[in-house]
Amino acid sequence: MQTLRHIDLAPWHTLRASAQAAQLTLIDDADELKACPPDAFILGGGSNVIFVGEVTRPLWHLNVQGREVVAEDNAHIYYRVAAGETWAKLVEDCAGQGWYGLENLALIPGTVGAAPVQNIGAYGVEVAQVIDSVQVYDRFDNTTKDIRGSDCAFAYRQSHFKGLWQNRYIITAVTFKLAKSGKLVLDYPDLAAQAAALHTPADVCHAVTTVRQRKLPDPAELPNAGSFFHNPLVDANQAVALAKQHPDMPQYPSSDGMVKISAGWCIEQCGFKGQYDGAVGMYEGHALVLVNCGGSGQDILNYAAKVRQAVGARFGLTLHIEPIIVGEHS
Ligand code: NAP
């Protein structure tokens, strides 16, 4: 265990905004969580967080590593992976083994432990579909336990880990149930267009990686946090009304009879794609990705407020910021 004091958090999140942390504790053994203060914020790869101003809350970074096949039958592999493992590397390796389930989630930044929190998803697959169980450290009684995936209330970019259980559980490992054979999910236009050439999980992993590299900025070169806003969900009546007013607006059926609206399309219609206020703007190649070229956390939030205001005024839709905001802000 190592504690760093009074440090700049810019290198610790992919938006790279400067912010001051009182302390950041690094651990590589989940047993060390016993010393974790109740109000600590658990930091993974920093790809879904915005640090702003002074961060007085203690920060803990879990760098626990390790993978193990814990069970296997004719159809499935049960693969337990420690929270600190890199998500993109895991996907690449599983696809390379010929295991089905993770391939559409290639090249998503961040760690394995962060994946269940917001039920990461891309190209028609959500991680919840392949989570067998989540191992957690319980801050209330200082024990480690396994929670079934079916008990985590997974929904569109949602779970109990960012709601009801937010201050209770720290994810230490995830067990994935991956199939030895199966059907590839190729419904999204970017994959459907090349479906005839996609036969294995490795093919899909490679195709998704190529598309993402083409469309999305590399955080190492242009600081960003991937999708900056959630796609708004509306009910069927509101969807019909919106379609009447905006016949080109992309709409997709979502769970519970709700309809998903493309936030990126709305932002682009409002003129923000490739438009910057100083150091902060929406990426020219993808209107859903906010990029930061040296702005502060507050600059990012100010810009996001402008985007939200414009989309609200034009479409009557409320955009919610996807990354978690940590620190003092207005
Ligand atoms: P796109 O084709 O421009 O579509 C825009 C939005 O429409 C997507 O966000 C997607 O929602 C939705 N969509 C498209 N086709 C759909 C279908 N057949 N069924 C249901 N919903 C559909 O896509 P894109 O913006 O390039 O993104 C492609 C995928 O990469 C998406 O799944 C997106 O989530 C993912 N992505 C992830 C990040 C990240 O940082 N994590 C950044 C950009 C894109 P969903 O987002 O719900 O899939």
Coordinates of C-alpha atoms and ligand atoms in Angstrom, one line a residue:
M1 CA 0.0 0.0 0.0
Q2 CA 1.3 3.5 -0.9
T3 CA -0.4 6.8 -0.1
L4 CA 0.4 9.9 -2.3
R5 CA -0.4 13.3 -0.8
H6 CA -1.3 16.7 -2.4
I7 CA -1.0 15.5 -6.0
D8 CA -2.3 16.7 -9.3
L9 CA -5.0 14.3 -10.6
A10 CA -4.5 15.1 -14.3
P11 CA -2.6 11.9 -15.0
W12 CA -5.2 9.8 -13.1
H13 CA -8.2 10.4 -15.4
T14 CA -8.5 10.3 -19.1
L15 CA -10.0 13.8 -19.4
R16 CA -6.7 15.0 -17.9
A17 CA -8.1 18.1 -16.1
S18 CA -5.9 19.4 -13.3
A19 CA -7.4 19.0 -9.8
Q20 CA -5.8 18.7 -6.4
A21 CA -6.2 15.6 -4.3
A22 CA -5.5 15.5 -0.6
Q23 CA -4.5 11.9 -0.8
L24 CA -4.5 8.9 -3.2
T25 CA -3.9 5.4 -1.9
L26 CA -2.7 2.7 -4.2
I27 CA -3.2 -1.0 -3.3
D28 CA -2.5 -4.2 -5.2
D29 CA -4.1 -6.6 -2.7
A30 CA -7.9 -6.6 -2.0
D31 CA -7.2 -7.5 1.6
E32 CA -5.8 -4.0 2.1
L33 CA -9.4 -2.7 1.6
K34 CA -9.9 -3.3 5.4
A35 CA -8.2 0.0 6.0
C36 CA -10.3 1.9 3.4
P37 CA -12.2 4.9 4.9
P38 CA -16.0 4.8 4.5
D39 CA -16.1 7.9 2.4
A40 CA -13.3 6.9 0.0
F41 CA -13.9 7.1 -3.8
I42 CA -12.7 4.0 -5.6
L43 CA -10.8 5.0 -8.7
G44 CA -10.3 2.5 -11.6
G45 CA -8.8 3.5 -14.9
G46 CA -10.2 7.0 -14.6
S47 CA -12.0 6.8 -17.9
N48 CA -15.4 7.6 -16.5
V49 CA -14.6 10.3 -14.0
I50 CA -14.2 14.1 -14.0
F51 CA -12.0 15.5 -11.2
V52 CA -12.8 19.1 -10.4
G53 CA -11.1 21.7 -8.1
E54 CA -10.1 20.4 -4.7
V55 CA -10.7 16.7 -4.0
T56 CA -10.8 16.3 -0.3
R57 CA -12.4 12.9 -0.3
P58 CA -9.8 10.1 0.0
L59 CA -9.1 8.3 -3.3
W60 CA -8.3 4.6 -3.5
H61 CA -6.9 3.0 -6.6
L62 CA -7.3 -0.8 -6.8
N63 CA -4.6 -2.4 -8.9
V64 CA -5.5 -6.0 -8.1
Q65 CA -4.5 -8.4 -10.9
G66 CA -5.3 -12.0 -11.8
R67 CA -7.5 -14.3 -13.9
E68 CA -8.6 -17.8 -13.4
V69 CA -11.0 -20.3 -15.1
V70 CA -13.1 -21.3 -12.0
A71 CA -15.4 -23.7 -13.7
E72 CA -16.1 -25.2 -17.1
D73 CA -18.8 -27.3 -18.8
N74 CA -19.6 -28.4 -22.3
A75 CA -21.0 -25.0 -23.2
H76 CA -19.4 -22.4 -21.0
I77 CA -16.2 -21.1 -19.4
Y78 CA -16.6 -19.3 -16.0
Y79 CA -13.7 -16.9 -15.9
R80 CA -12.9 -14.9 -12.8
V81 CA -11.0 -11.7 -13.4
A82 CA -9.6 -9.3 -10.8
A83 CA -10.9 -5.7 -10.7
G84 CA -7.7 -4.0 -11.7
E85 CA -7.2 -5.9 -15.0
T86 CA -7.4 -3.8 -18.1
W87 CA -10.8 -4.2 -19.8
A88 CA -9.6 -4.0 -23.5
K89 CA -6.9 -6.5 -23.0
L90 CA -9.3 -9.0 -21.4
V91 CA -11.7 -8.7 -24.3
E92 CA -8.9 -9.2 -26.8
D93 CA -7.6 -12.3 -25.0
C94 CA -11.1 -13.9 -24.6
A95 CA -12.0 -13.3 -28.2
G96 CA -8.6 -14.8 -29.2
Q97 CA -9.4 -17.9 -27.2
G98 CA -12.6 -18.3 -29.2
W99 CA -14.8 -17.5 -26.2
Y100 CA -18.1 -15.7 -27.1
G101 CA -19.6 -12.8 -25.2
L102 CA -17.2 -9.9 -24.8
E103 CA -16.1 -9.3 -28.4
N104 CA -18.5 -6.3 -29.1
L105 CA -17.1 -4.5 -26.1
A106 CA -13.6 -4.3 -27.6
L107 CA -11.4 -1.2 -26.9
I108 CA -13.6 0.3 -24.2
P109 CA -11.2 2.1 -21.9
G110 CA -11.1 1.3 -18.2
T111 CA -10.8 -1.6 -15.8
V112 CA -12.7 -4.8 -15.2
G113 CA -14.0 -3.6 -11.9
A114 CA -15.6 -0.5 -13.4
A115 CA -17.4 -2.5 -16.1
P116 CA -20.4 -3.7 -14.0
V117 CA -20.9 -0.3 -12.3
Q118 CA -22.4 1.4 -15.3
N119 CA -23.1 -1.9 -17.2
I120 CA -20.9 -0.9 -20.1
G121 CA -22.3 -1.5 -23.5
A122 CA -21.5 -1.2 -27.2
Y123 CA -22.7 -2.5 -30.5
G124 CA -25.8 -4.2 -29.1
V125 CA -24.2 -6.0 -26.2
E126 CA -24.2 -5.1 -22.5
V127 CA -21.7 -6.6 -20.1
A128 CA -24.6 -7.7 -17.8
Q129 CA -25.4 -10.4 -20.4
V130 CA -22.2 -12.3 -19.5
I131 CA -21.7 -11.5 -15.8
D132 CA -22.2 -14.6 -13.7
S133 CA -21.3 -13.0 -10.4
V134 CA -19.5 -10.0 -8.9
Q135 CA -17.1 -10.4 -6.0
V136 CA -17.3 -7.4 -3.6
Y137 CA -15.7 -6.1 -0.4
D138 CA -18.6 -5.1 1.9
R139 CA -17.6 -1.9 3.8
F140 CA -20.5 -2.3 6.2
D141 CA -19.3 -5.6 7.7
N142 CA -15.7 -5.9 6.3
T143 CA -16.4 -9.2 4.5
T144 CA -15.9 -10.4 1.0
K145 CA -18.9 -11.9 -0.8
D146 CA -20.2 -12.9 -4.3
I147 CA -23.3 -11.3 -5.7
R148 CA -25.2 -13.0 -8.5
G149 CA -25.3 -10.9 -11.7
S150 CA -29.1 -11.3 -11.7
D151 CA -29.3 -9.5 -8.3
C152 CA -27.4 -6.4 -9.5
A153 CA -30.4 -4.6 -11.1
F154 CA -28.5 -4.2 -14.4
A155 CA -30.3 -1.8 -16.8
Y156 CA -29.2 0.6 -19.6
R157 CA -25.9 2.0 -18.3
Q158 CA -27.2 1.4 -14.8
S159 CA -26.8 -1.0 -11.8
H160 CA -27.2 -1.1 -8.0
F161 CA -23.4 -0.4 -7.8
K162 CA -24.1 3.2 -8.9
G163 CA -27.3 3.5 -6.9
L164 CA -28.4 1.6 -3.8
W165 CA -25.0 0.0 -3.1
Q166 CA -22.8 3.0 -4.1
N167 CA -21.2 3.5 -0.7
R168 CA -21.3 -0.1 0.4
Y169 CA -19.6 -2.4 -2.0
I170 CA -16.2 -2.3 -3.6
I171 CA -15.9 -4.6 -6.6
T172 CA -12.8 -6.8 -6.3
A173 CA -13.4 -9.3 -9.1
V174 CA -16.0 -10.3 -11.8
T175 CA -16.8 -13.8 -13.0
F176 CA -17.8 -13.9 -16.6
K177 CA -19.9 -16.7 -18.1
L178 CA -18.5 -17.0 -21.7
A179 CA -19.8 -19.4 -24.3
K180 CA -17.7 -21.9 -26.2
S181 CA -19.9 -21.5 -29.3
G182 CA -22.7 -19.1 -30.1
K183 CA -24.2 -16.5 -32.3
L184 CA -22.3 -13.2 -33.0
V185 CA -24.2 -10.0 -32.5
L186 CA -23.9 -8.1 -35.7
D187 CA -27.0 -5.9 -35.8
Y188 CA -25.5 -2.5 -35.5
P189 CA -24.9 -0.8 -38.8
D190 CA -21.0 -0.7 -38.5
L191 CA -20.9 -4.5 -38.0
A192 CA -23.9 -5.4 -40.2
A193 CA -22.1 -3.8 -43.2
Q194 CA -19.2 -6.3 -42.9
A195 CA -21.2 -9.3 -41.5
A196 CA -20.3 -11.6 -44.3
A197 CA -16.6 -11.4 -43.2
L198 CA -17.2 -11.9 -39.5
H199 CA -17.2 -15.5 -38.4
T200 CA -15.5 -15.6 -35.0
P201 CA -15.3 -13.6 -31.7
A202 CA -11.8 -12.5 -32.8
D203 CA -13.1 -11.2 -36.1
V204 CA -15.7 -9.1 -34.3
C205 CA -13.2 -7.9 -31.7
H206 CA -10.9 -6.8 -34.6
A207 CA -13.8 -5.1 -36.5
V208 CA -15.0 -3.2 -33.4
T209 CA -11.5 -2.2 -32.6
T210 CA -11.0 -0.8 -36.1
V211 CA -14.3 1.1 -36.1
R212 CA -13.6 2.6 -32.7
Q213 CA -10.1 3.6 -33.7
R214 CA -11.5 5.3 -36.8
K215 CA -14.4 7.1 -35.1
L216 CA -13.2 7.8 -31.6
P217 CA -10.2 9.9 -30.3
D218 CA -7.4 8.0 -28.4
P219 CA -7.5 9.4 -24.9
A220 CA -3.7 9.3 -24.8
E221 CA -3.6 11.8 -27.7
L222 CA -6.8 13.8 -27.2
P223 CA -8.1 13.6 -23.6
N224 CA -11.8 12.3 -23.4
A225 CA -14.0 10.0 -21.4
G226 CA -15.8 8.2 -24.3
S227 CA -19.5 8.9 -24.5
F228 CA -20.0 12.0 -22.4
F229 CA -23.8 11.9 -22.2
H230 CA -26.2 9.0 -21.9
N231 CA -28.6 8.4 -24.8
P232 CA -31.9 9.7 -23.4
L233 CA -34.8 7.2 -23.0
V234 CA -38.4 8.5 -23.7
D235 CA -41.8 6.8 -23.5
A236 CA -43.6 5.7 -26.7
N237 CA -45.8 8.8 -26.8
Q238 CA -43.0 11.2 -26.5
A239 CA -41.1 9.2 -29.2
V240 CA -44.0 9.6 -31.6
A241 CA -44.2 13.3 -30.9
L242 CA -40.5 13.8 -31.5
A243 CA -40.6 11.7 -34.7
K244 CA -43.3 14.0 -36.0
Q245 CA -41.3 17.1 -35.3
H246 CA -38.0 15.6 -36.3
P247 CA -38.5 12.9 -38.9
D248 CA -34.7 12.2 -39.2
M249 CA -34.1 11.7 -35.5
P250 CA -32.7 8.2 -34.9
Q251 CA -34.8 6.2 -32.4
Y252 CA -34.3 2.6 -31.2
P253 CA -36.4 0.4 -29.0
S254 CA -35.0 0.0 -25.5
S255 CA -36.0 -2.2 -22.5
D256 CA -39.3 -1.7 -20.7
G257 CA -41.0 -0.3 -23.8
M258 CA -38.9 2.8 -23.7
V259 CA -37.4 4.4 -26.8
K260 CA -33.7 5.4 -27.0
I261 CA -32.8 8.6 -28.8
S262 CA -29.3 9.2 -30.2
A263 CA -27.8 11.9 -28.0
G264 CA -24.9 12.3 -30.5
W265 CA -27.4 13.2 -33.3
C266 CA -29.2 15.8 -31.1
I267 CA -25.8 17.4 -30.1
E268 CA -24.8 17.5 -33.7
Q269 CA -28.1 19.1 -34.8
C270 CA -27.4 21.9 -32.2
G271 CA -24.1 22.7 -33.9
F272 CA -21.7 21.4 -31.3
K273 CA -19.9 18.8 -33.3
G274 CA -16.3 20.1 -33.7
Q275 CA -17.2 23.3 -31.9
Y276 CA -14.9 24.4 -29.0
D277 CA -15.1 27.0 -26.2
G278 CA -11.4 27.5 -25.5
A279 CA -9.9 24.2 -24.6
V280 CA -13.1 22.1 -24.4
G281 CA -15.4 20.9 -27.3
M282 CA -17.3 18.1 -28.8
Y283 CA -15.0 15.9 -31.0
E284 CA -15.3 16.6 -34.8
G285 CA -15.5 12.9 -35.6
H286 CA -18.2 12.0 -33.0
A287 CA -20.6 14.5 -31.4
L288 CA -21.1 12.4 -28.2
V289 CA -17.4 12.6 -27.2
L290 CA -16.3 15.7 -25.3
V291 CA -12.6 16.4 -25.6
N292 CA -10.4 18.5 -23.3
C293 CA -7.3 20.2 -24.6
G294 CA -6.1 21.7 -21.3
G295 CA -9.3 22.9 -19.7
S296 CA -10.2 22.5 -16.0
G297 CA -12.9 20.3 -14.6
Q298 CA -15.1 23.4 -14.2
D299 CA -14.5 24.3 -17.9
I300 CA -15.7 20.9 -18.9
L301 CA -18.8 21.2 -16.7
N302 CA -19.6 24.7 -18.1
Y303 CA -19.3 23.5 -21.6
A304 CA -21.5 20.4 -20.8
A305 CA -24.1 22.8 -19.3
K306 CA -24.3 24.7 -22.6
V307 CA -24.8 21.5 -24.6
R308 CA -27.5 20.3 -22.2
Q309 CA -29.2 23.7 -22.3
A310 CA -29.2 23.7 -26.2
V311 CA -30.5 20.1 -26.5
G312 CA -33.2 20.8 -23.9
A313 CA -34.3 23.9 -25.6
R314 CA -34.4 22.4 -29.1
F315 CA -35.7 18.9 -28.4
G316 CA -37.2 19.0 -24.9
L317 CA -34.8 16.3 -23.9
T318 CA -32.6 16.1 -20.7
L319 CA -29.1 14.9 -21.2
H320 CA -27.4 13.2 -18.3
I321 CA -23.6 13.3 -17.9
E322 CA -22.1 9.8 -18.0
P323 CA -18.8 10.3 -16.1
I324 CA -18.9 10.6 -12.3
I325 CA -18.0 14.1 -11.1
V326 CA -15.7 14.2 -8.1
G327 CA -14.6 17.3 -6.3
E328 CA -15.9 20.8 -5.6
H329 CA -17.8 22.4 -8.5
S330 CA -20.6 24.9 -9.2
Ligands
NAP1 P1 -24.2 5.1 -34.2 O1 -24.4 4.0 -35.1 O2 -23.8 6.4 -34.6 O3 -25.5 5.2 -33.2 C1 -25.7 6.2 -32.3 C2 -26.5 5.7 -31.1 O4 -27.6 4.9 -31.6 C3 -25.6 4.7 -30.4 O5 -25.2 5.3 -29.2 C4 -26.5 3.5 -30.1 O6 -26.9 3.3 -28.7 C5 -27.7 3.7 -30.9 N1 -27.9 2.6 -31.9 C6 -27.3 2.5 -33.1 N2 -27.7 1.4 -33.8 C7 -28.6 0.8 -33.0 C8 -29.3 -0.4 -33.0 N3 -29.3 -1.2 -34.1 N4 -30.0 -0.8 -32.0 C9 -30.1 0.0 -30.9 N5 -29.4 1.1 -30.7 C10 -28.6 1.5 -31.7 O7 -23.2 4.5 -33.2 P2 -21.9 5.1 -32.5 O8 -22.2 6.3 -31.8 O9 -20.8 5.0 -33.4 O10 -21.7 3.9 -31.4 C11 -21.6 2.6 -31.7 C12 -21.5 1.8 -30.4 O11 -20.3 2.2 -29.7 C13 -22.7 2.1 -29.5 O12 -23.2 1.0 -28.9 C14 -22.1 3.0 -28.4 O13 -22.6 2.9 -27.1 C15 -20.6 2.6 -28.4 N6 -19.8 3.8 -28.0 C16 -19.3 3.7 -26.8 C17 -18.5 4.8 -26.4 C18 -17.9 4.7 -25.0 O14 -17.1 5.5 -24.7 N7 -18.2 3.7 -24.2 C19 -18.3 5.9 -27.2 C20 -18.9 5.9 -28.4 C21 -19.7 4.8 -28.9 P3 -26.1 2.6 -27.6 O15 -25.0 3.5 -27.2 O16 -27.1 2.3 -26.6 O17 -25.6 1.3 -28.2

